[in-house]
PDB file of C-alpha atoms in Angstrom:
ATOM      1  CA  MET H  33     -17.376   4.341  40.515  1.00 32.00           C
ATOM      2  CA  PRO H  34     -18.798   3.361  37.239  1.00 37.00           C
ATOM      3  CA  ILE H  35     -19.907  -0.436  36.914  1.00 38.00           C
ATOM      4  CA  LEU H  36     -17.639  -2.221  34.599  1.00 35.00           C
ATOM      5  CA  ASP H  37     -18.559  -4.606  32.034  1.00 42.00           C
ATOM      6  CA  ARG H  38     -16.921  -8.042  32.794  1.00 37.00           C
ATOM      7  CA  ASN H  39     -16.270  -8.956  29.586  1.00 44.00           C
ATOM      8  CA  VAL H  40     -14.034  -6.022  29.066  1.00 46.00           C
ATOM      9  CA  LYS H  41     -10.414  -6.064  29.961  1.00 63.00           C
ATOM     10  CA  THR H  42      -9.452  -3.538  32.552  1.00 73.00           C
ATOM     11  CA  TRP H  43      -6.020  -2.454  33.293  1.00 80.00           C
ATOM     12  CA  ARG H  44      -4.379  -0.317  35.583  1.00 83.00           C
ATOM     13  CA  LYS H  45      -1.755   2.465  35.270  1.00 88.00           C
ATOM     14  CA  LYS H  46       0.649   0.927  36.221  1.00 85.00           C
ATOM     15  CA  ASP H  47       0.459  -2.384  35.123  1.00 82.00           C
ATOM     16  CA  LEU H  48       0.378  -0.723  31.427  1.00 82.00           C
ATOM     17  CA  LEU H  49       3.504   1.193  32.009  1.00 86.00           C
ATOM     18  CA  ALA H  50       4.966  -2.192  33.271  1.00 82.00           C
ATOM     19  CA  HIS H  51       4.835  -3.208  29.569  1.00 80.00           C
ATOM     20  CA  MET H  52       4.932   0.151  27.353  1.00 84.00           C
ATOM     21  CA  THR H  53       6.588   3.356  27.800  1.00 87.00           C
ATOM     22  CA  ASP H  54       5.364   6.450  29.607  1.00 87.00           C
ATOM     23  CA  TYR H  55       5.504   7.679  25.816  1.00 88.00           C
ATOM     24  CA  LYS H  56       3.997   4.944  24.349  1.00 86.00           C
ATOM     25  CA  PHE H  57       0.947   5.143  26.889  1.00 87.00           C
ATOM     26  CA  ARG H  58       0.313   8.732  26.202  1.00 87.00           C
ATOM     27  CA  GLN H  59       0.647   8.235  22.394  1.00 84.00           C
ATOM     28  CA  MET H  60      -1.887   5.030  22.479  1.00 83.00           C
ATOM     29  CA  VAL H  61      -4.504   7.459  25.030  1.00 85.00           C
ATOM     30  CA  LYS H  62      -4.045  10.145  22.626  1.00 83.00           C
ATOM     31  CA  THR H  63      -4.958   8.110  19.480  1.00 79.00           C
ATOM     32  CA  GLN H  64      -7.956   6.925  21.506  1.00 76.00           C
ATOM     33  CA  ARG H  65      -6.511   3.403  21.575  1.00 78.00           C
ATOM     34  CA  LEU H  66      -6.950   3.007  25.099  1.00 82.00           C
ATOM     35  CA  SER H  67      -9.730   5.250  27.037  1.00 81.00           C
ATOM     36  CA  ARG H  68      -9.633   6.533  30.645  1.00 82.00           C
ATOM     37  CA  ILE H  69     -13.063   4.745  32.317  1.00 78.00           C
ATOM     38  CA  GLN H  70     -11.686   6.011  35.868  1.00 76.00           C
ATOM     39  CA  HIS H  71      -8.570   7.532  37.488  1.00 83.00           C
ATOM     40  CA  GLY H  72      -5.696   5.133  36.987  1.00 84.00           C
ATOM     41  CA  ILE H  73      -7.938   2.253  35.075  1.00 82.00           C
ATOM     42  CA  TYR H  74      -8.052   1.595  31.487  1.00 82.00           C
ATOM     43  CA  ILE H  75      -9.200  -0.276  28.305  1.00 80.00           C
ATOM     44  CA  PHE H  76      -8.148  -1.053  25.348  1.00 77.00           C
ATOM     45  CA  SER H  77     -10.634   1.038  22.553  1.00 70.00           C
ATOM     46  CA  PRO H  78     -11.750  -2.156  19.827  1.00 63.00           C
ATOM     47  CA  ALA H  79      -9.502  -1.244  16.698  1.00 57.00           C
ATOM     48  CA  LYS H  80     -11.852  -1.051  13.862  1.00 61.00           C
ATOM     49  CA  GLU H  81     -10.586  -3.885  11.740  1.00 65.00           C
ATOM     50  CA  SER H  82     -10.538  -3.980   7.747  1.00 73.00           C
ATOM     51  CA  ASP H  83     -11.541  -6.469   5.482  1.00 80.00           C
ATOM     52  CA  ASN H  84      -9.499  -4.508   2.282  1.00 91.00           C
ATOM     53  CA  ASP H  85      -7.019  -7.059   1.007  1.00 93.00           C
ATOM     54  CA  LEU H  86      -4.730  -4.257   0.443  1.00 96.00           C
ATOM     55  CA  VAL H  87      -4.695  -3.157   4.127  1.00 92.00           C
ATOM     56  CA  LEU H  88      -4.355  -6.672   5.248  1.00 90.00           C
ATOM     57  CA  ILE H  89      -1.263  -7.110   3.706  1.00 92.00           C
ATOM     58  CA  GLN H  90       0.131  -3.260   4.291  1.00 92.00           C
ATOM     59  CA  GLN H  91      -0.192  -3.963   7.807  1.00 86.00           C
ATOM     60  CA  PHE H  92       1.716  -7.692   7.025  1.00 87.00           C
ATOM     61  CA  TYR H  93       4.196  -5.726   5.272  1.00 88.00           C
ATOM     62  CA  SER H  94       5.199  -2.953   6.335  1.00 87.00           C
ATOM     63  CA  GLN H  95       7.619  -1.615   4.097  1.00 90.00           C
ATOM     64  CA  ALA H  96       5.638  -3.025   0.670  1.00 94.00           C
ATOM     65  CA  ILE H  97       3.731  -0.547  -1.823  1.00 97.00           C
ATOM     66  CA  ILE H  98       0.970  -1.985  -3.833  1.00 98.00           C
ATOM     67  CA  SER H  99       1.918  -2.256  -7.305  1.00 98.00           C
ATOM     68  CA  MET H 100       1.306  -3.612 -10.626  1.00 97.00           C
ATOM     69  CA  PHE H 101      -2.273  -4.873 -11.034  1.00 97.00           C
ATOM     70  CA  SER H 102      -3.369  -4.104  -7.136  1.00 98.00           C
ATOM     71  CA  ALA H 103      -2.157  -0.683  -8.201  1.00 98.00           C
ATOM     72  CA  ALA H 104      -4.336  -0.500 -11.962  1.00 98.00           C
ATOM     73  CA  ASP H 105      -7.229  -1.534 -10.253  1.00 97.00           C
ATOM     74  CA  PHE H 106      -6.747   0.757  -7.554  1.00 97.00           C
ATOM     75  CA  HIS H 107      -6.650   3.775  -9.687  1.00 97.00           C
ATOM     76  CA  GLY H 108      -9.037   2.003 -12.617  1.00 97.00           C
ATOM     77  CA  LEU H 109      -6.650   1.006 -15.150  1.00 97.00           C
ATOM     78  CA  THR H 110      -7.619  -2.003 -16.070  1.00 96.00           C
ATOM     79  CA  THR H 111     -10.832  -4.626 -16.337  1.00 92.00           C
ATOM     80  CA  MET H 112      -9.001  -7.238 -15.034  1.00 91.00           C
ATOM     81  CA  ILE H 113      -9.707  -8.589 -11.264  1.00 88.00           C
ATOM     82  CA  PRO H 114      -6.670  -9.320  -9.220  1.00 90.00           C
ATOM     83  CA  ARG H 115      -5.936 -13.041  -8.421  1.00 92.00           C
ATOM     84  CA  SER H 116      -3.484 -11.885  -5.589  1.00 95.00           C
ATOM     85  CA  VAL H 117      -2.140  -8.238  -3.758  1.00 97.00           C
ATOM     86  CA  GLN H 118       0.915  -7.331  -5.827  1.00 97.00           C
ATOM     87  CA  ILE H 119       3.267  -5.663  -4.012  1.00 97.00           C
ATOM     88  CA  THR H 120       7.052  -4.179  -4.420  1.00 97.00           C
ATOM     89  CA  LEU H 121       9.187  -4.621  -2.069  1.00 94.00           C
ATOM     90  CA  PRO H 122      12.834  -3.559  -1.729  1.00 91.00           C
ATOM     91  CA  SER H 123      14.981  -6.066  -3.188  1.00 88.00           C
ATOM     92  CA  HIS H 124      17.755  -5.781  -0.391  1.00 82.00           C
ATOM     93  CA  GLY H 125      16.867  -7.971   2.334  1.00 68.00           C
ATOM     94  CA  ALA H 126      13.318  -8.462   1.040  1.00 67.00           C
ATOM     95  CA  ARG H 127      13.380 -12.533  -0.537  1.00 65.00           C
ATOM     96  CA  CYS H 128      13.070 -14.480   2.225  1.00 69.00           C
ATOM     97  CA  LEU H 129      10.192 -13.120   3.735  1.00 74.00           C
ATOM     98  CA  GLU H 130       6.676 -15.545   5.376  1.00 76.00           C
ATOM     99  CA  LYS H 131       3.722 -15.145   2.832  1.00 80.00           C
ATOM    100  CA  PRO H 132       0.380 -14.861   4.904  1.00 79.00           C
ATOM    101  CA  LYS H 133      -2.463 -17.534   4.018  1.00 82.00           C
ATOM    102  CA  TYR H 134      -4.965 -14.562   3.070  1.00 86.00           C
ATOM    103  CA  PRO H 135      -4.777 -12.815   1.259  1.00 90.00           C
ATOM    104  CA  ARG H 136      -2.939 -14.231  -1.585  1.00 93.00           C
ATOM    105  CA  VAL H 137       0.219 -12.332  -2.472  1.00 94.00           C
ATOM    106  CA  GLU H 138       2.805 -11.886  -5.136  1.00 94.00           C
ATOM    107  CA  TYR H 139       6.053 -10.289  -5.073  1.00 93.00           C
ATOM    108  CA  PHE H 140       7.920  -8.139  -7.103  1.00 94.00           C
ATOM    109  CA  PHE H 141      11.440  -6.407  -6.177  1.00 94.00           C
ATOM    110  CA  ALA H 142      13.007  -2.827  -6.743  1.00 94.00           C
ATOM    111  CA  GLY H 143      16.534  -1.597  -6.118  1.00 93.00           C
ATOM    112  CA  ARG H 144      16.620   1.186  -3.206  1.00 92.00           C
ATOM    113  CA  ASN H 145      17.370   3.710  -5.751  1.00 94.00           C
ATOM    114  CA  ILE H 146      13.814   3.664  -7.847  1.00 96.00           C
ATOM    115  CA  ILE H 147      11.662   1.691  -4.717  1.00 96.00           C
ATOM    116  CA  ASP H 148       9.835   5.188  -3.367  1.00 97.00           C
ATOM    117  CA  LEU H 149       9.543   6.540  -7.249  1.00 98.00           C
ATOM    118  CA  GLY H 150       5.597   7.400  -7.501  1.00 98.00           C
ATOM    119  CA  CYS H 151       4.835   6.357  -4.309  1.00 98.00           C
ATOM    120  CA  GLU H 152       1.498   7.826  -2.468  1.00 98.00           C
ATOM    121  CA  VAL H 153      -0.133   7.233   0.470  1.00 97.00           C
ATOM    122  CA  HIS H 154      -3.648   6.511   0.310  1.00 97.00           C
ATOM    123  CA  LYS H 155      -6.619   6.157   3.034  1.00 95.00           C
ATOM    124  CA  ILE H 156      -8.154   2.959   2.361  1.00 94.00           C
ATOM    125  CA  ASP H 157     -11.092   2.251   5.961  1.00 89.00           C
ATOM    126  CA  ASP H 158      -8.838   4.893   7.619  1.00 86.00           C
ATOM    127  CA  TYR H 159      -5.827   3.363   7.350  1.00 90.00           C
ATOM    128  CA  PRO H 160      -2.860   4.420   5.361  1.00 94.00           C
ATOM    129  CA  VAL H 161      -1.549   2.262   2.601  1.00 96.00           C
ATOM    130  CA  ARG H 162       1.569   3.096  -0.021  1.00 98.00           C
ATOM    131  CA  ILE H 163       0.236   2.598  -3.388  1.00 98.00           C
ATOM    132  CA  TYR H 164       2.116   3.288  -6.742  1.00 98.00           C
ATOM    133  CA  ASN H 165       0.601   6.316  -8.596  1.00 98.00           C
ATOM    134  CA  ARG H 166      -0.842   5.902 -11.904  1.00 98.00           C
ATOM    135  CA  GLU H 167       2.452   7.128 -14.171  1.00 98.00           C
ATOM    136  CA  ARG H 168       4.495   4.422 -11.700  1.00 98.00           C
ATOM    137  CA  VAL H 169       1.829   1.973 -12.812  1.00 98.00           C
ATOM    138  CA  VAL H 170       2.042   2.334 -16.356  1.00 98.00           C
ATOM    139  CA  CYS H 171       6.061   2.062 -16.516  1.00 98.00           C
ATOM    140  CA  ASP H 172       5.940  -0.708 -14.315  1.00 98.00           C
ATOM    141  CA  MET H 173       3.920  -2.893 -16.750  1.00 97.00           C
ATOM    142  CA  PHE H 174       6.733  -2.573 -19.287  1.00 97.00           C
ATOM    143  CA  ARG H 175       9.257  -3.006 -16.878  1.00 97.00           C
ATOM    144  CA  TYR H 176       7.528  -6.747 -16.616  1.00 96.00           C
ATOM    145  CA  LEU H 177       6.362  -7.285 -19.982  1.00 95.00           C
ATOM    146  CA  ARG H 178       7.514 -10.475 -20.030  1.00 95.00           C
ATOM    147  CA  ARG H 179       5.933 -11.653 -16.711  1.00 95.00           C
ATOM    148  CA  VAL H 180       1.754  -9.538 -17.559  1.00 94.00           C
ATOM    149  CA  GLY H 181       1.911 -10.048 -21.308  1.00 95.00           C
ATOM    150  CA  GLN H 182       1.278  -6.951 -23.720  1.00 95.00           C
ATOM    151  CA  ASP H 183      -2.305  -7.208 -24.173  1.00 95.00           C
ATOM    152  CA  MET H 184      -2.705  -6.146 -20.140  1.00 96.00           C
ATOM    153  CA  ALA H 185       0.200  -3.392 -20.611  1.00 96.00           C
ATOM    154  CA  ILE H 186      -1.226  -1.821 -23.496  1.00 96.00           C
ATOM    155  CA  GLU H 187      -4.647  -2.095 -21.512  1.00 97.00           C
ATOM    156  CA  VAL H 188      -3.139  -0.358 -18.951  1.00 97.00           C
ATOM    157  CA  PHE H 189      -1.244   2.149 -20.965  1.00 97.00           C
ATOM    158  CA  ASN H 190      -4.600   3.130 -23.041  1.00 96.00           C
ATOM    159  CA  ASN H 191      -6.864   3.750 -20.344  1.00 97.00           C
ATOM    160  CA  TYR H 192      -4.216   5.537 -18.862  1.00 97.00           C
ATOM    161  CA  MET H 193      -4.339   7.749 -21.537  1.00 96.00           C
ATOM    162  CA  ARG H 194      -7.423   8.513 -22.069  1.00 95.00           C
ATOM    163  CA  ASP H 195      -8.324   9.872 -18.694  1.00 94.00           C
ATOM    164  CA  LYS H 196      -6.751  13.348 -19.952  1.00 93.00           C
ATOM    165  CA  LYS H 197      -7.893  15.379 -16.444  1.00 94.00           C
ATOM    166  CA  ARG H 198      -5.308  13.153 -14.660  1.00 95.00           C
ATOM    167  CA  ARG H 199      -2.694  12.043 -17.190  1.00 95.00           C
ATOM    168  CA  ASN H 200       0.618  13.464 -16.526  1.00 97.00           C
ATOM    169  CA  LEU H 201       2.668  13.105 -19.533  1.00 96.00           C
ATOM    170  CA  ASP H 202       6.055  14.899 -18.345  1.00 96.00           C
ATOM    171  CA  LYS H 203       6.082  12.703 -15.356  1.00 98.00           C
ATOM    172  CA  LEU H 204       5.223   9.676 -17.405  1.00 97.00           C
ATOM    173  CA  VAL H 205       7.859   9.912 -19.685  1.00 97.00           C
ATOM    174  CA  ASP H 206      10.560  11.237 -16.426  1.00 97.00           C
ATOM    175  CA  TYR H 207       9.583   7.793 -14.607  1.00 98.00           C
ATOM    176  CA  ALA H 208      10.071   5.763 -17.763  1.00 97.00           C
ATOM    177  CA  ARG H 209      13.042   7.024 -18.244  1.00 97.00           C
ATOM    178  CA  GLN H 210      14.282   6.528 -14.717  1.00 97.00           C
ATOM    179  CA  LEU H 211      12.782   2.979 -14.815  1.00 97.00           C
ATOM    180  CA  ARG H 212      14.365   2.207 -18.128  1.00 97.00           C
ATOM    181  CA  VAL H 213      11.346   1.780 -20.227  1.00 97.00           C
ATOM    182  CA  TYR H 214      11.438   4.942 -22.258  1.00 97.00           C
ATOM    183  CA  LYS H 215      11.400   3.054 -25.844  1.00 95.00           C
ATOM    184  CA  TYR H 216       8.366   1.735 -25.238  1.00 93.00           C
ATOM    185  CA  ILE H 217       6.908   4.395 -23.703  1.00 95.00           C
ATOM    186  CA  SER H 218       7.814   6.686 -26.191  1.00 94.00           C
ATOM    187  CA  LYS H 219       6.640   4.811 -28.961  1.00 92.00           C
ATOM    188  CA  TYR H 220       3.445   4.011 -27.552  1.00 91.00           C
ATOM    189  CA  VAL H 221       2.744   8.072 -26.572  1.00 90.00           C
ATOM    190  CA  GLU H 222       3.946   9.093 -30.120  1.00 88.00           C
ATOM    191  CA  VAL H 223       1.503   6.419 -31.547  1.00 86.00           C
ATOM    192  CA  TYR H 224      -1.627   7.687 -29.184  1.00 82.00           C
ATOM    193  CA  VAL H 225      -0.733  11.182 -28.997  1.00 79.00           C
ATOM    194  CA  GLY H 226       0.062  11.961 -32.756  1.00 65.00           C
TER     195      GLY H 226
END
């Protein structure tokens, strides 16, 4: 019988099953959140904690999508360092959420028909984080032009256009139509390409 570290909380399987379903128990063992140390005795594996603000916000708001300057910074589209993590939430039922003490968060809202447009999942410190893609970020800058300012929107647009390998103008124009900013995007694309 192995000697157990007295500082580690050990659990009997039957005690764990009193607090969770058998399916949840098997999933936790499979994902190594629970480790078997001897027959019928388990310990919780220490979870690797992330100190990345995007990961922390995603854990706090599971339905959030990292957007605006936070997403622009992630994709290398801006030189501005965001003062807060900017997220987009569904406009229905998400307006009365409690804000965490840290990190600072700023809300944007979108309807059900466009909330998932351009959403990608990226791994940060082994955690899945939902972040808008480059084209959605550019369009959102023009959607919220009064809030972000024209200079910042143009900086993000110019940085997007300079990266010829990763830009997708067809997708950008399609998103611009769906997000109702086509008049801005088409004008700047014509000037830039023409």
